[in-house]
Amino acid sequence: MGNTSSEAAGCAKNPAFEKTTQKGHSKEQNLEYAVSSMQGKRPSMEDKHLYCVELPVHGKIPTFLVDHAIFAVFDGHGGPFSSTYVEEHFLQALVSTFLMLDEMLIPMQKQRNAAISSGELTPPPLAAESDSEDENTAGTDSGIPLKLNGERSGSTCVAVLLTPTHFVCANTGDSRAILRRNGKILPLSFDHKPVEVGERARITSAGGVVKGKRIDGDLAVSRGFGDYMYKKDPGLAPDLQKVTVVPDLVVYPRDQAFDEFILLACDGVWDVASNTQCADIVQKLLTEGETDLGNICEEALDTCLDRHSGDNMTVMLVGL
């Protein structure tokens, strides 16, 4: 969890170690998946997640979305509002964006082709830029209403989109995703911490300080949704604020012969286990004959608990 200093100071008087586990499969995409979550030693559960192996297109032609799947983990802090909001709106925003691009690019491409065929040297652009912003969403995270700027919670997001040809990972915050391919571990994301050189430079340029590895001595993560108290400088663009939601993207071509699994988790897991250690936990169980991915996720949570993780924990496993 990209927690605040007050959250880091306390643990629940009555910890909750029960696990909530879900699992499924897609014959069309030849994959299985599971996710397991545990409140752990925190006073409340702020982790959220989503998965969808058949993206809804609401009756429209899914030119970009055939055989796509999405898996995501959201790690909240300062309360569950932000992580819950992102969980509830993420899929709709993703699909709407794809459909908008689809509808926009097809006629634009026809115009370009016609321009090229007619010998025109400068074909029309693929997209037109808008000079205006919606007054209800200006300066906020991807359309989140301005009235929510007083909300003090925040959330990380790590999301992996599986296309027929590529893995596309978007990450903002310190949740993480990895890919195991042919016995090797490939990072699909990199943590956004205030102590990282680029993150520190942005924070200090925005008038903040990094103290005790935290922004202004309080927030332990430097990118994410929400956290509006760190995004309120009217003279700075959203990507230049102390905290920005702008994600990093990592893209890998798929390799059907050697891709093994993708693992997503919040920092309650990564704080006590490295990329390699987490992958080894999964691989050991698979090698021993475990076929239930839900059981593997639960075993990973138990292992992290044994290693004294004091945070909410969520593990999501996608078998390829």
Coordinates of C-alpha atoms in Angstrom, one line a residue:
M1 CA 0.0 0.0 0.0
G2 CA 1.3 3.5 -0.8
N3 CA 0.4 4.4 2.7
T4 CA 0.6 7.6 4.7
S5 CA 2.8 7.9 7.7
S6 CA -0.2 7.6 10.1
E7 CA -1.3 4.4 8.5
A8 CA 2.2 2.9 8.7
A9 CA 2.3 3.5 12.4
G10 CA -0.6 1.3 13.3
C11 CA -1.9 -2.3 12.8
A12 CA -5.3 -3.7 13.5
K13 CA -6.2 -4.8 17.0
N14 CA -8.1 -7.6 15.4
P15 CA -6.3 -8.7 12.3
A16 CA -8.2 -10.6 9.6
F17 CA -6.4 -13.4 7.9
E18 CA -9.3 -14.9 6.0
K19 CA -8.8 -15.1 2.3
T20 CA -11.2 -14.1 -0.5
T21 CA -10.4 -16.1 -3.6
Q22 CA -11.9 -16.1 -7.1
K23 CA -10.8 -18.0 -10.2
G24 CA -11.9 -18.6 -13.8
H25 CA -10.7 -19.5 -17.3
S26 CA -11.1 -18.6 -21.0
K27 CA -11.1 -21.5 -23.5
E28 CA -11.0 -19.0 -26.4
Q29 CA -7.8 -17.4 -25.1
N30 CA -6.4 -20.6 -23.5
L31 CA -5.7 -19.1 -20.1
E32 CA -6.6 -19.6 -16.5
Y33 CA -6.6 -17.0 -13.8
A34 CA -7.2 -16.6 -10.0
V35 CA -7.0 -13.8 -7.4
S36 CA -6.8 -14.0 -3.6
S37 CA -6.9 -11.2 -1.1
M38 CA -6.4 -10.8 2.6
Q39 CA -6.9 -7.8 4.9
G40 CA -4.1 -9.0 7.1
K41 CA -2.8 -6.8 9.9
R42 CA -4.5 -3.6 8.7
P43 CA -7.6 -2.2 10.4
S44 CA -9.5 -2.3 7.0
M45 CA -9.3 -3.7 3.5
E46 CA -8.3 -1.1 0.9
D47 CA -7.1 -3.4 -2.0
K48 CA -9.4 -3.8 -5.0
H49 CA -9.0 -5.7 -8.3
L50 CA -10.7 -6.5 -11.5
Y51 CA -10.4 -9.0 -14.3
C52 CA -12.3 -9.4 -17.6
V53 CA -11.6 -11.9 -20.3
E54 CA -14.3 -10.7 -22.7
L55 CA -14.4 -6.9 -22.9
P56 CA -17.9 -5.5 -23.2
V57 CA -18.4 -3.4 -26.4
H58 CA -22.2 -2.7 -26.0
G59 CA -23.2 -3.9 -29.4
K60 CA -20.4 -2.1 -31.3
I61 CA -18.0 -3.7 -33.6
P62 CA -14.9 -4.6 -31.4
T63 CA -12.2 -4.0 -34.0
F64 CA -9.5 -3.5 -31.4
L65 CA -11.0 -5.7 -28.7
V66 CA -11.4 -9.2 -30.1
D67 CA -9.6 -11.8 -27.8
H68 CA -8.4 -9.1 -25.4
A69 CA -8.4 -9.6 -21.6
I70 CA -7.6 -7.2 -18.7
F71 CA -6.2 -7.9 -15.2
A72 CA -5.6 -5.2 -12.6
V73 CA -4.8 -4.6 -9.0
F74 CA -5.6 -1.4 -7.1
D75 CA -3.9 -0.7 -3.8
G76 CA -5.7 2.0 -1.8
H77 CA -4.5 4.2 1.0
G78 CA -6.1 6.8 3.2
G79 CA -9.4 4.9 3.0
P80 CA -11.0 2.7 0.4
F81 CA -12.8 5.4 -1.7
S82 CA -10.2 5.9 -4.4
S83 CA -9.4 2.2 -5.0
T84 CA -13.2 1.4 -5.1
Y85 CA -13.9 4.2 -7.5
V86 CA -11.1 3.1 -9.9
E87 CA -12.2 -0.5 -9.6
E88 CA -15.8 0.5 -10.6
H89 CA -14.9 2.8 -13.4
F90 CA -11.6 1.4 -14.9
L91 CA -13.2 -1.1 -17.3
Q92 CA -15.7 1.4 -18.7
A93 CA -13.0 4.0 -19.2
L94 CA -10.7 1.5 -21.0
V95 CA -13.4 0.1 -23.3
S96 CA -14.8 3.6 -24.1
T97 CA -11.4 4.8 -25.0
F98 CA -10.7 1.9 -27.3
L99 CA -14.1 2.3 -29.0
M100 CA -13.6 6.0 -29.5
L101 CA -10.2 5.4 -31.1
D102 CA -11.8 2.6 -33.3
E103 CA -14.6 4.9 -34.5
M104 CA -12.2 7.8 -35.1
L105 CA -9.3 6.0 -36.8
I106 CA -11.3 4.0 -39.3
P107 CA -12.8 7.0 -41.2
M108 CA -9.5 9.0 -40.7
Q109 CA -7.6 6.1 -42.3
K110 CA -9.9 6.1 -45.3
Q111 CA -9.2 9.9 -45.7
R112 CA -5.5 9.3 -45.5
N113 CA -5.7 6.5 -48.1
A114 CA -7.7 8.7 -50.4
A115 CA -5.3 11.6 -50.0
I116 CA -2.3 9.4 -50.7
S117 CA -4.1 7.9 -53.8
S118 CA -4.8 11.3 -55.1
G119 CA -1.2 12.4 -54.8
E120 CA -1.8 14.8 -51.9
L121 CA 1.5 15.2 -50.1
T122 CA 0.0 16.1 -46.7
P123 CA -2.8 13.8 -45.8
P124 CA -5.2 14.9 -43.0
P125 CA -4.1 13.9 -39.5
L126 CA -5.4 10.9 -37.7
A127 CA -6.9 12.8 -34.8
A128 CA -7.8 16.4 -34.1
E129 CA -6.8 18.0 -30.8
S130 CA -9.3 19.7 -28.6
D131 CA -8.6 23.2 -27.3
S132 CA -11.1 22.9 -24.4
E133 CA -11.6 20.9 -21.3
D134 CA -14.8 19.9 -19.6
E135 CA -15.2 22.3 -16.7
N136 CA -16.3 19.4 -14.5
T137 CA -13.1 17.4 -15.0
A138 CA -10.4 19.9 -15.8
G139 CA -7.2 19.3 -13.8
T140 CA -8.4 15.9 -12.5
D141 CA -7.5 12.2 -13.0
S142 CA -8.9 11.1 -16.3
G143 CA -12.4 12.5 -16.0
I144 CA -12.9 12.1 -12.2
P145 CA -15.3 14.8 -11.2
L146 CA -13.8 18.0 -9.8
K147 CA -15.9 17.7 -6.7
L148 CA -13.9 14.7 -5.6
N149 CA -10.7 16.9 -5.2
G150 CA -11.4 17.1 -1.5
E151 CA -11.1 13.4 -1.1
R152 CA -7.9 12.5 0.7
S153 CA -7.5 8.8 -0.3
G154 CA -5.5 7.5 -3.1
S155 CA -4.8 4.3 -5.1
T156 CA -2.1 2.7 -7.1
C157 CA -3.0 0.8 -10.3
V158 CA -1.1 -2.0 -12.1
A159 CA -3.0 -3.3 -15.1
V160 CA -2.0 -5.9 -17.8
L161 CA -3.9 -6.0 -21.1
L162 CA -3.5 -9.2 -23.0
T163 CA -4.0 -8.8 -26.7
P164 CA -3.6 -11.6 -29.2
T165 CA 0.0 -10.5 -29.9
H166 CA 1.2 -8.5 -26.9
F167 CA 1.2 -7.9 -23.2
V168 CA 0.7 -4.2 -22.3
C169 CA 1.2 -3.2 -18.7
A170 CA 0.2 0.2 -17.4
N171 CA 1.5 1.1 -13.9
T172 CA 1.1 4.1 -11.6
G173 CA 2.3 3.6 -8.1
D174 CA 4.1 0.7 -6.4
S175 CA 1.9 -2.3 -7.1
R176 CA 3.7 -4.6 -9.5
A177 CA 3.4 -7.2 -12.3
I178 CA 5.9 -9.7 -13.6
L179 CA 6.0 -12.2 -16.5
R180 CA 7.7 -15.6 -16.3
R181 CA 8.9 -16.7 -19.7
N182 CA 11.0 -19.8 -20.4
G183 CA 12.2 -19.8 -16.8
K184 CA 13.2 -16.1 -16.7
I185 CA 11.4 -13.3 -14.9
L186 CA 10.6 -10.2 -16.9
P187 CA 9.4 -7.1 -15.0
L188 CA 6.2 -5.6 -16.5
S189 CA 6.3 -2.6 -14.2
F190 CA 8.7 -0.5 -12.0
D191 CA 7.8 1.1 -8.7
H192 CA 7.1 4.8 -8.4
K193 CA 8.7 5.7 -5.1
P194 CA 9.6 9.3 -3.9
V195 CA 13.3 8.3 -3.6
E196 CA 13.7 7.4 -7.2
V197 CA 15.7 10.1 -9.1
G198 CA 13.1 11.1 -11.6
E199 CA 10.3 11.1 -9.1
R200 CA 12.3 13.1 -6.5
A201 CA 13.1 15.7 -9.2
R202 CA 9.4 16.2 -10.1
I203 CA 8.5 16.4 -6.4
T204 CA 11.1 19.0 -5.5
S205 CA 10.3 21.0 -8.7
A206 CA 6.7 21.1 -7.5
G207 CA 7.7 22.5 -4.2
G208 CA 7.7 19.3 -2.2
V209 CA 10.4 17.5 -0.2
V210 CA 11.3 13.9 0.2
K211 CA 11.7 13.1 3.9
G212 CA 11.9 9.7 5.4
K213 CA 11.4 8.3 1.9
R214 CA 8.0 10.0 1.8
I215 CA 6.5 13.0 0.0
D216 CA 6.5 15.8 2.5
G217 CA 7.3 13.2 5.1
D218 CA 3.8 11.6 4.6
L219 CA 3.1 9.7 1.4
A220 CA 5.2 6.7 0.4
V221 CA 4.2 6.5 -3.2
S222 CA 4.7 9.1 -5.9
R223 CA 2.1 8.3 -8.5
G224 CA -1.5 7.2 -8.4
F225 CA -5.1 8.1 -8.5
G226 CA -6.5 10.4 -5.9
D227 CA -4.2 12.1 -3.4
Y228 CA -5.5 15.4 -4.5
M229 CA -3.8 17.4 -1.8
Y230 CA -0.6 16.7 -3.7
K231 CA -2.1 17.7 -7.1
K232 CA -3.5 21.2 -6.3
D233 CA -0.9 23.6 -7.8
P234 CA -2.9 25.5 -10.4
G235 CA 0.3 26.6 -12.2
L236 CA 1.5 23.0 -12.9
A237 CA 0.3 20.5 -15.5
P238 CA -1.0 17.2 -14.1
D239 CA 2.2 15.4 -15.0
L240 CA 4.3 17.9 -13.0
Q241 CA 2.5 17.8 -9.7
K242 CA 4.0 16.3 -6.6
V243 CA 1.9 13.2 -7.3
T244 CA 0.8 12.4 -10.9
V245 CA -1.4 9.7 -12.2
V246 CA 0.5 9.4 -15.5
P247 CA 1.4 5.7 -15.9
D248 CA 4.5 4.1 -17.3
L249 CA 3.9 1.5 -20.0
V250 CA 5.8 -1.7 -20.7
V251 CA 5.0 -3.8 -23.8
Y252 CA 6.2 -7.3 -24.6
P253 CA 5.4 -9.3 -27.7
R254 CA 3.7 -12.6 -26.7
D255 CA 5.6 -15.8 -27.2
Q256 CA 3.1 -18.7 -27.1
A257 CA 5.8 -21.3 -26.9
F258 CA 7.6 -19.9 -23.8
D259 CA 5.2 -17.6 -21.9
E260 CA 4.3 -19.3 -18.6
F261 CA 2.4 -17.0 -16.2
I262 CA 1.8 -13.3 -15.2
L263 CA 1.7 -12.3 -11.6
L264 CA 0.2 -9.1 -10.3
A265 CA 0.3 -8.0 -6.6
C266 CA 0.2 -5.0 -4.3
D267 CA 3.2 -3.9 -2.3
G268 CA 2.1 -5.9 0.7
V269 CA 3.5 -8.8 -1.2
W270 CA 6.5 -7.1 -2.8
D271 CA 7.6 -5.6 0.5
V272 CA 8.5 -9.1 1.7
A273 CA 9.3 -11.0 -1.5
S274 CA 11.3 -10.0 -4.6
N275 CA 10.1 -10.6 -8.2
T276 CA 12.2 -13.8 -8.3
Q277 CA 11.0 -15.0 -4.9
C278 CA 7.3 -14.5 -5.9
A279 CA 7.8 -16.3 -9.2
D280 CA 9.6 -19.2 -7.4
I281 CA 6.7 -19.6 -5.0
V282 CA 4.4 -20.1 -7.9
Q283 CA 6.7 -22.3 -9.9
K284 CA 7.5 -24.6 -7.0
L285 CA 3.8 -25.3 -6.5
L286 CA 3.3 -25.9 -10.2
T287 CA 6.2 -28.2 -10.3
E288 CA 4.9 -30.2 -7.4
G289 CA 1.7 -30.7 -9.3
E290 CA -0.7 -28.1 -8.0
T291 CA -3.2 -27.2 -10.7
D292 CA -5.6 -24.9 -8.8
L293 CA -4.4 -21.4 -9.3
G294 CA -6.5 -20.2 -6.5
N295 CA -4.7 -22.5 -4.1
I296 CA -1.4 -21.1 -5.4
C297 CA -2.5 -17.5 -4.8
E298 CA -3.5 -18.4 -1.2
E299 CA -0.2 -20.1 -0.6
A300 CA 1.6 -17.0 -1.8
L301 CA -0.4 -14.9 0.7
D302 CA 0.4 -17.3 3.5
T303 CA 4.1 -17.2 2.6
C304 CA 4.1 -13.4 2.7
L305 CA 2.3 -13.4 6.1
D306 CA 4.9 -15.8 7.4
R307 CA 7.5 -13.2 6.3
H308 CA 5.7 -10.6 8.5
S309 CA 3.9 -8.6 5.9
G310 CA 1.8 -6.1 7.8
D311 CA -0.3 -4.8 4.9
N312 CA -3.3 -5.7 2.9
M313 CA -2.3 -8.3 0.3
T314 CA -3.7 -9.2 -3.1
V315 CA -2.1 -11.7 -5.5
M316 CA -3.5 -12.3 -9.0
L317 CA -2.1 -15.1 -11.2
V318 CA -2.7 -15.6 -14.9
G319 CA -1.7 -18.9 -16.4
L320 CA -0.7 -18.7 -20.0

